[in-house]
PDB file of C-alpha atoms (C1' of nucleotides) in Angstrom:
ATOM      1  CA  UNK A 174       0.000   0.000   0.000  1.00  0.00           C
ATOM      2  CA  UNK A 175       1.098   3.586  -0.463  1.00  0.00           C
ATOM      3  CA  UNK A 176       1.888   6.024   2.305  1.00  0.00           C
ATOM      4  CA  UNK A 177      -1.471   7.767   2.208  1.00  0.00           C
ATOM      5  CA  UNK A 178      -3.327   4.540   2.815  1.00  0.00           C
ATOM      6  CA  UNK A 179      -1.000   3.543   5.639  1.00  0.00           C
ATOM      7  CA  UNK A 180      -1.550   6.936   7.180  1.00  0.00           C
ATOM      8  CA  UNK A 181      -5.321   6.621   6.868  1.00  0.00           C
ATOM      9  CA  UNK A 182      -5.338   3.116   8.355  1.00  0.00           C
ATOM     10  CA  UNK A 183      -3.194   4.007  11.343  1.00  0.00           C
ATOM     11  CA  UNK A 184      -4.086   7.626  11.958  1.00  0.00           C
ATOM     12  CA  UNK A 185      -0.390   8.505  11.887  1.00  0.00           C
ATOM     13  CA  UNK A 186       0.561  11.476   9.725  1.00  0.00           C
ATOM     14  CA  UNK A 187       2.444  10.979   6.497  1.00  0.00           C
ATOM     15  CA  UNK A 188       5.148  13.198   7.897  1.00  0.00           C
ATOM     16  CA  UNK A 189       5.607  10.882  10.858  1.00  0.00           C
ATOM     17  CA  UNK A 190       5.659   7.766   8.716  1.00  0.00           C
ATOM     18  CA  UNK A 191       8.456   9.225   6.630  1.00  0.00           C
ATOM     19  CA  UNK A 192      10.257  10.102   9.832  1.00  0.00           C
ATOM     20  CA  UNK A 193       9.902   6.547  11.124  1.00  0.00           C
ATOM     21  CA  UNK A 194      11.403   5.269   7.929  1.00  0.00           C
ATOM     22  CA  UNK A 195      14.278   7.709   8.259  1.00  0.00           C
ATOM     23  CA  UNK A 196      14.816   6.397  11.788  1.00  0.00           C
ATOM     24  CA  UNK A 197      14.844   2.827  10.477  1.00  0.00           C
ATOM     25  CA  UNK A 198      11.648   1.862  12.225  1.00  0.00           C
ATOM     26  CA  UNK A 199       9.897   1.176   8.977  1.00  0.00           C
ATOM     27  CA  UNK A 200      10.957   0.054   5.527  1.00  0.00           C
ATOM     28  CA  UNK A 201       9.400   0.329   2.137  1.00  0.00           C
ATOM     29  CA  UNK A 202      10.333  -0.492  -1.396  1.00  0.00           C
ATOM     30  CA  UNK A 203      10.283   2.162  -4.045  1.00  0.00           C
ATOM     31  CA  UNK A 204       8.096   1.827  -7.065  1.00  0.00           C
ATOM     32  CA  UNK A 205       9.502   2.902 -10.435  1.00  0.00           C
ATOM     33  CA  UNK A 206       7.744   6.222 -10.008  1.00  0.00           C
ATOM     34  CA  UNK A 207       9.508   6.829  -6.718  1.00  0.00           C
ATOM     35  CA  UNK A 208       6.492   6.154  -4.514  1.00  0.00           C
ATOM     36  CA  UNK A 209       6.961   4.115  -1.342  1.00  0.00           C
ATOM     37  CA  UNK A 210       5.209   0.772  -1.264  1.00  0.00           C
ATOM     38  CA  UNK A 211       4.532  -0.685   2.171  1.00  0.00           C
ATOM     39  CA  UNK A 212       3.775  -4.262   3.039  1.00  0.00           C
ATOM     40  CA  UNK A 213       0.441  -5.020   4.721  1.00  0.00           C
ATOM     41  CA  UNK A 214       2.444  -5.870   7.841  1.00  0.00           C
ATOM     42  CA  UNK A 215       3.457  -2.222   8.092  1.00  0.00           C
ATOM     43  CA  UNK A 216       0.099  -1.343   9.590  1.00  0.00           C
ATOM     44  CA  UNK A 217       0.654  -3.499  12.637  1.00  0.00           C
ATOM     45  CA  UNK A 218       4.233  -2.290  12.795  1.00  0.00           C
ATOM     46  CA  UNK A 219       3.169   1.339  12.912  1.00  0.00           C
ATOM     47  CA  UNK A 220       0.740   0.584  15.728  1.00  0.00           C
ATOM     48  CA  UNK A 221       3.552  -1.086  17.620  1.00  0.00           C
ATOM     49  CA  UNK A 222       5.787   1.926  17.121  1.00  0.00           C
ATOM     50  CA  UNK A 223       3.092   4.267  18.377  1.00  0.00           C
ATOM     51  CA  UNK A 224       2.534   2.070  21.360  1.00  0.00           C
ATOM     52  CA  UNK A 225       6.157   2.275  22.456  1.00  0.00           C
ATOM     53  CA  UNK A 226       6.361   5.977  21.719  1.00  0.00           C
ATOM     54  CA  UNK A 227       3.397   6.454  24.038  1.00  0.00           C
ATOM     55  CA  UNK A 228       5.434   4.761  26.762  1.00  0.00           C
ATOM     56  CA  UNK A 229       8.061   7.428  26.293  1.00  0.00           C
ATOM     57  CA  UNK A 230      10.520   5.156  24.496  1.00  0.00           C
ATOM     58  CA  UNK A 231      12.557   7.078  21.931  1.00  0.00           C
ATOM     59  CA  UNK A 232      12.687   6.121  18.278  1.00  0.00           C
ATOM     60  CA  UNK A 233      16.342   5.231  18.704  1.00  0.00           C
ATOM     61  CA  UNK A 234      15.542   2.778  21.481  1.00  0.00           C
ATOM     62  CA  UNK A 235      12.572   1.374  19.630  1.00  0.00           C
ATOM     63  CA  UNK A 236      14.814   0.785  16.650  1.00  0.00           C
ATOM     64  CA  UNK A 237      17.080  -1.341  18.806  1.00  0.00           C
ATOM     65  CA  UNK A 238      14.432  -3.923  19.625  1.00  0.00           C
ATOM     66  CA  UNK A 239      11.595  -3.477  17.148  1.00  0.00           C
ATOM     67  CA  UNK A 240      12.708  -6.174  14.745  1.00  0.00           C
ATOM     68  CA  UNK A 241      12.885  -8.651  17.581  1.00  0.00           C
ATOM     69  CA  UNK A 242       9.516  -7.868  19.146  1.00  0.00           C
ATOM     70  CA  UNK A 243       7.816  -7.979  15.771  1.00  0.00           C
ATOM     71  CA  UNK A 244       9.061 -11.501  15.253  1.00  0.00           C
ATOM     72  CA  UNK A 245       8.869 -12.819  18.803  1.00  0.00           C
ATOM     73  CA  UNK A 246       7.155 -12.214  22.076  1.00  0.00           C
ATOM     74  CA  UNK A 247       8.466  -9.160  23.860  1.00  0.00           C
ATOM     75  CA  UNK A 248       9.819 -11.358  26.667  1.00  0.00           C
ATOM     76  CA  UNK A 249      12.065 -13.081  24.191  1.00  0.00           C
ATOM     77  CA  UNK A 250      14.007  -9.925  23.347  1.00  0.00           C
ATOM     78  CA  UNK A 251      16.749  -9.258  25.837  1.00  0.00           C
ATOM     79  CA  UNK A 252      17.282  -5.720  24.612  1.00  0.00           C
ATOM     80  CA  UNK A 253      13.880  -4.779  25.936  1.00  0.00           C
ATOM     81  CA  UNK A 254      14.234  -5.310  29.665  1.00  0.00           C
ATOM     82  CA  UNK A 255      17.071  -2.855  30.363  1.00  0.00           C
ATOM     83  CA  UNK A 256      15.327  -0.191  28.320  1.00  0.00           C
ATOM     84  CA  UNK A 257      12.067  -0.681  30.189  1.00  0.00           C
ATOM     85  CA  UNK A 258      13.874  -0.665  33.499  1.00  0.00           C
ATOM     86  CA  UNK A 259      15.779   2.525  32.844  1.00  0.00           C
ATOM     87  CA  UNK A 260      12.644   4.167  31.544  1.00  0.00           C
ATOM     88  CA  UNK A 261      10.823   3.069  34.664  1.00  0.00           C
ATOM     89  CA  UNK A 262      13.482   4.617  36.848  1.00  0.00           C
ATOM     90  CA  UNK A 263      13.338   7.833  34.855  1.00  0.00           C
ATOM     91  CA  UNK A 264       9.578   7.969  35.288  1.00  0.00           C
ATOM     92  CA  UNK A 265       9.827   7.208  38.977  1.00  0.00           C
ATOM     93  CA  UNK A 266      12.285  10.039  39.450  1.00  0.00           C
ATOM     94  CA  UNK A 267      10.050  12.340  37.502  1.00  0.00           C
ATOM     95  CA  UNK A 268       7.022  11.402  39.571  1.00  0.00           C
ATOM     96  CA  UNK A 269       8.933  12.045  42.765  1.00  0.00           C
ATOM     97  CA  UNK A 270      10.074  15.437  41.592  1.00  0.00           C
ATOM     98  CA  UNK A 271       6.582  16.375  40.476  1.00  0.00           C
ATOM     99  CA  UNK A 272       5.144  15.162  43.760  1.00  0.00           C
ATOM    100  CA  UNK A 273       7.458  17.428  45.684  1.00  0.00           C
ATOM    101  CA  UNK A 274       6.512  20.367  43.537  1.00  0.00           C
ATOM    102  CA  UNK A 275       2.882  19.433  43.928  1.00  0.00           C
ATOM    103  CA  UNK A 276       3.149  19.421  47.712  1.00  0.00           C
ATOM    104  CA  UNK A 277       4.924  22.739  47.651  1.00  0.00           C
ATOM    105  CA  UNK A 278       2.286  24.285  45.411  1.00  0.00           C
ATOM    106  CA  UNK A 279      -0.526  22.894  47.524  1.00  0.00           C
ATOM    107  CA  UNK A 280       1.027  24.352  50.656  1.00  0.00           C
ATOM    108  CA  UNK A 281       1.359  27.728  49.042  1.00  0.00           C
ATOM    109  CA  UNK A 282      -2.163  27.666  47.673  1.00  0.00           C
ATOM    110  CA  UNK A 283      -3.486  26.718  51.068  1.00  0.00           C
ATOM    111  CA  UNK A 284      -1.667  29.475  52.851  1.00  0.00           C
ATOM    112  CA  UNK A 285      -2.887  32.008  50.336  1.00  0.00           C
ATOM    113  CA  UNK A 286      -6.436  30.853  50.855  1.00  0.00           C
ATOM    114  CA  UNK A 287      -6.099  30.881  54.637  1.00  0.00           C
ATOM    115  CA  UNK A 288      -4.988  34.465  54.546  1.00  0.00           C
ATOM    116  CA  UNK A 289      -8.468  35.651  53.570  1.00  0.00           C
TER     117      UNK A 289
ATOM    118  CA  UNK B 108      27.330  45.155  41.925  1.00  0.00           C
ATOM    119  CA  UNK B 109      28.304  43.939  38.484  1.00  0.00           C
ATOM    120  CA  UNK B 110      26.965  40.859  36.770  1.00  0.00           C
ATOM    121  CA  UNK B 111      29.938  38.666  37.624  1.00  0.00           C
ATOM    122  CA  UNK B 112      29.498  39.279  41.315  1.00  0.00           C
ATOM    123  CA  UNK B 113      25.764  38.662  41.152  1.00  0.00           C
ATOM    124  CA  UNK B 114      26.451  35.422  39.341  1.00  0.00           C
ATOM    125  CA  UNK B 115      29.005  34.359  41.938  1.00  0.00           C
ATOM    126  CA  UNK B 116      26.703  35.201  44.832  1.00  0.00           C
ATOM    127  CA  UNK B 117      23.717  33.338  43.437  1.00  0.00           C
ATOM    128  CA  UNK B 118      25.323  30.541  41.464  1.00  0.00           C
ATOM    129  CA  UNK B 119      23.276  31.544  38.433  1.00  0.00           C
ATOM    130  CA  UNK B 120      25.191  31.854  35.180  1.00  0.00           C
ATOM    131  CA  UNK B 121      25.851  35.249  33.643  1.00  0.00           C
ATOM    132  CA  UNK B 122      24.019  34.049  30.562  1.00  0.00           C
ATOM    133  CA  UNK B 123      20.911  33.334  32.612  1.00  0.00           C
ATOM    134  CA  UNK B 124      21.039  36.661  34.410  1.00  0.00           C
ATOM    135  CA  UNK B 125      21.107  38.475  31.095  1.00  0.00           C
ATOM    136  CA  UNK B 126      18.204  36.343  29.966  1.00  0.00           C
ATOM    137  CA  UNK B 127      16.222  37.226  33.097  1.00  0.00           C
ATOM    138  CA  UNK B 128      16.794  40.878  32.394  1.00  0.00           C
ATOM    139  CA  UNK B 129      15.650  40.406  28.830  1.00  0.00           C
ATOM    140  CA  UNK B 130      12.494  38.744  30.179  1.00  0.00           C
ATOM    141  CA  UNK B 131      11.928  41.699  32.519  1.00  0.00           C
ATOM    142  CA  UNK B 132      12.531  39.696  35.647  1.00  0.00           C
ATOM    143  CA  UNK B 133      15.515  41.779  36.599  1.00  0.00           C
ATOM    144  CA  UNK B 134      16.584  45.352  36.022  1.00  0.00           C
ATOM    145  CA  UNK B 135      19.909  47.078  36.094  1.00  0.00           C
ATOM    146  CA  UNK B 136      21.248  50.502  35.360  1.00  0.00           C
ATOM    147  CA  UNK B 137      24.016  50.933  32.858  1.00  0.00           C
ATOM    148  CA  UNK B 138      27.275  52.502  33.888  1.00  0.00           C
ATOM    149  CA  UNK B 139      28.913  54.963  31.470  1.00  0.00           C
ATOM    150  CA  UNK B 140      31.093  52.128  30.213  1.00  0.00           C
ATOM    151  CA  UNK B 141      28.052  50.034  29.341  1.00  0.00           C
ATOM    152  CA  UNK B 142      28.370  47.623  32.251  1.00  0.00           C
ATOM    153  CA  UNK B 143      25.235  46.588  34.131  1.00  0.00           C
ATOM    154  CA  UNK B 144      25.041  47.719  37.750  1.00  0.00           C
ATOM    155  CA  UNK B 145      22.708  45.697  39.975  1.00  0.00           C
ATOM    156  CA  UNK B 146      21.246  46.752  43.282  1.00  0.00           C
ATOM    157  CA  UNK B 147      22.064  44.614  46.338  1.00  0.00           C
ATOM    158  CA  UNK B 148      18.408  43.589  46.341  1.00  0.00           C
ATOM    159  CA  UNK B 149      18.994  41.786  43.062  1.00  0.00           C
ATOM    160  CA  UNK B 150      20.582  38.881  44.897  1.00  0.00           C
ATOM    161  CA  UNK B 151      17.401  38.070  46.774  1.00  0.00           C
ATOM    162  CA  UNK B 152      15.426  38.678  43.612  1.00  0.00           C
ATOM    163  CA  UNK B 153      17.449  36.157  41.646  1.00  0.00           C
ATOM    164  CA  UNK B 154      16.944  33.560  44.363  1.00  0.00           C
ATOM    165  CA  UNK B 155      13.218  34.207  44.176  1.00  0.00           C
ATOM    166  CA  UNK B 156      13.253  33.776  40.413  1.00  0.00           C
ATOM    167  CA  UNK B 157      15.126  30.509  40.696  1.00  0.00           C
ATOM    168  CA  UNK B 158      12.698  29.312  43.301  1.00  0.00           C
ATOM    169  CA  UNK B 159       9.691  29.825  41.040  1.00  0.00           C
ATOM    170  CA  UNK B 160      11.479  28.384  38.030  1.00  0.00           C
ATOM    171  CA  UNK B 161      12.107  25.264  40.091  1.00  0.00           C
ATOM    172  CA  UNK B 162       8.344  25.006  40.601  1.00  0.00           C
ATOM    173  CA  UNK B 163       7.994  24.909  36.838  1.00  0.00           C
ATOM    174  CA  UNK B 164       6.637  28.446  36.548  1.00  0.00           C
ATOM    175  CA  UNK B 165       7.699  30.054  33.266  1.00  0.00           C
ATOM    176  CA  UNK B 166       9.611  33.322  33.115  1.00  0.00           C
ATOM    177  CA  UNK B 167       6.588  34.926  31.517  1.00  0.00           C
ATOM    178  CA  UNK B 168       4.362  33.937  34.409  1.00  0.00           C
ATOM    179  CA  UNK B 169       6.962  34.902  36.973  1.00  0.00           C
ATOM    180  CA  UNK B 170       7.192  38.299  35.352  1.00  0.00           C
ATOM    181  CA  UNK B 171       3.476  38.802  35.901  1.00  0.00           C
ATOM    182  CA  UNK B 172       3.677  38.587  39.665  1.00  0.00           C
ATOM    183  CA  UNK B 173       7.306  39.037  40.664  1.00  0.00           C
ATOM    184  CA  UNK B 174       7.096  42.730  41.430  1.00  0.00           C
ATOM    185  CA  UNK B 175       4.179  42.101  43.727  1.00  0.00           C
ATOM    186  CA  UNK B 176       5.677  39.188  45.652  1.00  0.00           C
ATOM    187  CA  UNK B 177       8.944  41.047  46.106  1.00  0.00           C
ATOM    188  CA  UNK B 178       7.085  43.875  47.798  1.00  0.00           C
ATOM    189  CA  UNK B 179       4.395  41.943  49.646  1.00  0.00           C
ATOM    190  CA  UNK B 180       3.616  38.523  50.988  1.00  0.00           C
ATOM    191  CA  UNK B 181       2.786  36.045  48.266  1.00  0.00           C
ATOM    192  CA  UNK B 182      -0.772  35.747  49.601  1.00  0.00           C
ATOM    193  CA  UNK B 183      -1.310  39.406  48.897  1.00  0.00           C
ATOM    194  CA  UNK B 184      -0.801  39.028  45.145  1.00  0.00           C
ATOM    195  CA  UNK B 185      -3.944  37.919  43.420  1.00  0.00           C
ATOM    196  CA  UNK B 186      -2.124  37.074  40.209  1.00  0.00           C
ATOM    197  CA  UNK B 187      -0.380  34.246  41.997  1.00  0.00           C
ATOM    198  CA  UNK B 188      -3.238  31.950  42.936  1.00  0.00           C
ATOM    199  CA  UNK B 189      -4.581  31.193  39.438  1.00  0.00           C
ATOM    200  CA  UNK B 190      -1.085  30.525  38.182  1.00  0.00           C
ATOM    201  CA  UNK B 191      -0.349  28.152  41.036  1.00  0.00           C
ATOM    202  CA  UNK B 192      -3.666  26.424  40.556  1.00  0.00           C
ATOM    203  CA  UNK B 193      -3.243  25.880  36.857  1.00  0.00           C
ATOM    204  CA  UNK B 194       0.307  24.695  37.404  1.00  0.00           C
ATOM    205  CA  UNK B 195      -0.954  22.301  40.032  1.00  0.00           C
ATOM    206  CA  UNK B 196      -3.508  20.886  37.630  1.00  0.00           C
ATOM    207  CA  UNK B 197      -0.869  20.503  34.954  1.00  0.00           C
ATOM    208  CA  UNK B 198       1.370  18.638  37.360  1.00  0.00           C
ATOM    209  CA  UNK B 199      -1.479  16.452  38.544  1.00  0.00           C
ATOM    210  CA  UNK B 200      -2.290  15.495  34.968  1.00  0.00           C
ATOM    211  CA  UNK B 201       1.343  14.774  34.311  1.00  0.00           C
ATOM    212  CA  UNK B 202       1.616  12.590  37.407  1.00  0.00           C
ATOM    213  CA  UNK B 203      -1.438  10.632  36.360  1.00  0.00           C
ATOM    214  CA  UNK B 204      -0.095  10.063  32.894  1.00  0.00           C
ATOM    215  CA  UNK B 205       3.271   8.994  34.230  1.00  0.00           C
ATOM    216  CA  UNK B 206       1.626   6.698  36.736  1.00  0.00           C
ATOM    217  CA  UNK B 207      -0.255   4.925  33.980  1.00  0.00           C
ATOM    218  CA  UNK B 208       2.918   4.511  31.975  1.00  0.00           C
ATOM    219  CA  UNK B 209       4.666   3.317  35.101  1.00  0.00           C
ATOM    220  CA  UNK B 210       2.054   0.652  35.733  1.00  0.00           C
ATOM    221  CA  UNK B 211       2.217  -0.456  32.139  1.00  0.00           C
ATOM    222  CA  UNK B 212       6.011  -0.711  32.248  1.00  0.00           C
ATOM    223  CA  UNK B 213       5.933  -2.593  35.527  1.00  0.00           C
ATOM    224  CA  UNK B 214       3.461  -5.086  34.123  1.00  0.00           C
ATOM    225  CA  UNK B 215       5.608  -5.649  31.083  1.00  0.00           C
ATOM    226  CA  UNK B 216       8.784  -5.978  33.110  1.00  0.00           C
ATOM    227  CA  UNK B 217       7.082  -8.474  35.389  1.00  0.00           C
ATOM    228  CA  UNK B 218       5.827 -10.596  32.550  1.00  0.00           C
ATOM    229  CA  UNK B 219       9.259 -10.615  30.953  1.00  0.00           C
ATOM    230  CA  UNK B 220      10.803 -11.765  34.207  1.00  0.00           C
ATOM    231  CA  UNK B 221       8.174 -14.415  34.772  1.00  0.00           C
ATOM    232  CA  UNK B 222       8.888 -15.910  31.413  1.00  0.00           C
ATOM    233  CA  UNK B 223      12.282 -17.189  32.590  1.00  0.00           C
TER     234      UNK B 223
ATOM    235  C1'  DC C  39      51.831  49.907  27.546  1.00  0.00           C
ATOM    236  C1'  DT C  40      50.652  45.365  28.076  1.00  0.00           C
ATOM    237  C1'  DT C  41      48.312  41.469  30.181  1.00  0.00           C
ATOM    238  C1'  DG C  42      44.488  39.373  32.324  1.00  0.00           C
ATOM    239  C1'  DA C  43      40.137  39.590  34.067  1.00  0.00           C
ATOM    240  C1'  DC C  44      36.234  41.702  33.464  1.00  0.00           C
ATOM    241  C1'  DC C  45      32.148  43.247  30.460  1.00  0.00           C
ATOM    242  C1'  DC C  46      29.304  43.877  26.024  1.00  0.00           C
ATOM    243  C1'  DT C  47      26.173  42.184  21.871  1.00  0.00           C
ATOM    244  C1'  DG C  48      24.655  38.955  18.623  1.00  0.00           C
ATOM    245  C1'  DA C  49      24.088  34.554  17.065  1.00  0.00           C
ATOM    246  C1'  DC C  50      23.803  29.714  16.775  1.00  0.00           C
ATOM    247  C1'  DA C  51      23.043  25.129  19.273  1.00  0.00           C
ATOM    248  C1'  DT C  52      20.567  22.119  22.273  1.00  0.00           C
ATOM    249  C1'  DT C  53      15.970  17.947  22.203  1.00  0.00           C
ATOM    250  C1'  DA C  54      12.584  15.087  19.520  1.00  0.00           C
ATOM    251  C1'  DA C  55       8.761  14.301  17.113  1.00  0.00           C
ATOM    252  C1'  DT C  56       5.795  16.602  14.285  1.00  0.00           C
ATOM    253  C1'  DG C  57       3.685  20.459  11.379  1.00  0.00           C
ATOM    254  C1'  DT C  58       3.946  23.001   7.367  1.00  0.00           C
ATOM    255  C1'  DC C  59       5.389  25.053   3.097  1.00  0.00           C
ATOM    256  C1'  DA C  60       7.575  25.369  -1.482  1.00  0.00           C
ATOM    257  C1'  DG C  61       8.482  23.469  -5.714  1.00  0.00           C
ATOM    258  C1'  DG C  62       7.797  19.822  -8.462  1.00  0.00           C
ATOM    259  C1'  DG C  63       6.498  15.002 -10.413  1.00  0.00           C
ATOM    260  C1'  DT C  64       2.506  11.154 -11.173  1.00  0.00           C
ATOM    261  C1'  DT C  65      -1.827   9.114 -11.726  1.00  0.00           C
ATOM    262  C1'  DT C  66      -6.741   8.838 -12.465  1.00  0.00           C
ATOM    263  C1'  DA C  67     -10.937  10.322 -14.066  1.00  0.00           C
ATOM    264  C1'  DT C  68     -13.371  13.356 -16.887  1.00  0.00           C
TER     265       DT C  68
ATOM    266  C1'  DA D 242      -5.512  17.258 -22.119  1.00  0.00           C
ATOM    267  C1'  DT D 243      -6.727  19.053 -17.833  1.00  0.00           C
ATOM    268  C1'  DA D 244      -7.988  18.972 -12.932  1.00  0.00           C
ATOM    269  C1'  DA D 245      -7.843  16.674  -8.623  1.00  0.00           C
ATOM    270  C1'  DA D 246      -5.626  13.917  -5.695  1.00  0.00           C
ATOM    271  C1'  DC D 247      -1.791  11.610  -4.967  1.00  0.00           C
ATOM    272  C1'  DC D 248       3.431  11.365  -4.136  1.00  0.00           C
ATOM    273  C1'  DC D 249       8.430  13.180  -3.696  1.00  0.00           C
ATOM    274  C1'  DT D 250      12.486  15.953  -1.316  1.00  0.00           C
ATOM    275  C1'  DG D 251      14.274  19.546   1.325  1.00  0.00           C
ATOM    276  C1'  DA D 252      13.959  22.888   4.620  1.00  0.00           C
ATOM    277  C1'  DC D 253      12.423  25.700   8.292  1.00  0.00           C
ATOM    278  C1'  DA D 254       9.538  26.089  12.703  1.00  0.00           C
ATOM    279  C1'  DT D 255       8.064  24.577  17.120  1.00  0.00           C
ATOM    280  C1'  DT D 256       9.553  25.180  23.119  1.00  0.00           C
ATOM    281  C1'  DA D 257      12.378  27.365  26.863  1.00  0.00           C
ATOM    282  C1'  DA D 258      16.137  28.102  29.368  1.00  0.00           C
ATOM    283  C1'  DT D 259      20.792  27.736  28.981  1.00  0.00           C
ATOM    284  C1'  DG D 260      25.566  26.894  26.872  1.00  0.00           C
ATOM    285  C1'  DT D 261      28.960  28.574  23.988  1.00  0.00           C
ATOM    286  C1'  DC D 262      31.543  31.136  20.613  1.00  0.00           C
ATOM    287  C1'  DA D 263      33.145  35.217  18.007  1.00  0.00           C
ATOM    288  C1'  DG D 264      34.517  39.733  17.919  1.00  0.00           C
ATOM    289  C1'  DG D 265      35.266  43.458  20.518  1.00  0.00           C
ATOM    290  C1'  DG D 266      35.427  47.142  24.458  1.00  0.00           C
ATOM    291  C1'  DT D 267      37.200  48.403  29.656  1.00  0.00           C
ATOM    292  C1'  DC D 268      39.979  48.567  33.506  1.00  0.00           C
ATOM    293  C1'  DA D 269      43.464  47.586  37.018  1.00  0.00           C
ATOM    294  C1'  DA D 270      47.966  46.044  38.177  1.00  0.00           C
ATOM    295  C1'  DG D 271      52.417  45.465  36.910  1.00  0.00           C
TER     296       DG D 271
END
DNA sequence: CTTGACCCTGACATTAATGTCAGGGTTTAT
DNA sequence: ATAAACCCTGACATTAATGTCAGGGTCAAG
C-alpha cells in the first residue's frame, strides 16, 4: 500500500511515517515512479511503534528492539528489559520530583487561601 | 554590583542573568562604560526567580507577579493563585499520565521476568 | 603599555517528534 | 488534455532556558 493509505489506516501522519522510515523503524520499497510501497504488515508495525512511543521510548531505542519484538514475544528480546527498566526509573524520578513540587504548590495555595 | 558578582553570589550563570533581564525579571542601570550595575536587592530577587522556576513556573508567568511578591507577601498578590492552581492541575495530569505509563512498564517488566 | 580579568552584543546550538510550506512530479478520471 | 488527488524531497519552525563562541570594548595592576 502507499503512504497515504498507511496513514489513513493508522491515523499517523504521512510526515511521521516518513520520519519513522528515516529512523529505520519502517521500511518500504520504491516503485519505479519513486512512490513508497509498504507491506500489509506495516500497519501493525506502525501501531507497535506508536505504542512504544506512548510509553516514552525514543525512536532510537525502539529501533534497537523493534525487529525482535515484531518476530517474537516481547519477553524473548533481551534488549527490551534494560530499556524498560531505565525508563521506569526515569519515570519514577520524575514522579517524585513532580510530587514534591505538587506538595509545595498545595502548601502555598493553602496558605494564600487561609490568609483571607 | 556587576553581573559577575551577582552570578558568583547566586550561582546563576551570567548568561541566565542576562536572559532574566531580557524577560523583565531583573533590572539594572548601565554605567557609562556600558556595564550593568545591579542593586544589592537583586541577589534576593534572583533567588526568588530561581525558586519559582524550580516550581515549573515560566519566566513569563513569573514576570506577571514578581514585582508584587517582592514587595508583599505572596498571599497578597492575586495574580499568583490562578497561576499556582493551573500549574498544580498541569502537574497532577502529568503525574497521572506517568503513573499509567509506570504501571504499564511494571506489568511488562514483570511478565518478561516471569517468562524465565 | 601590556596582560588578564572583566564586560558587552549577537548569534547559533541544544531535544525530539511533528507540522507546514515550497516546488515539483505522477496518476486517475473526466 | 486538464484537474484533482496523490506522491516526492528539502527545509524551516516549534519550546524554553541555557551553553557557547566570536569579535570586541574596559579597567586595574604590573
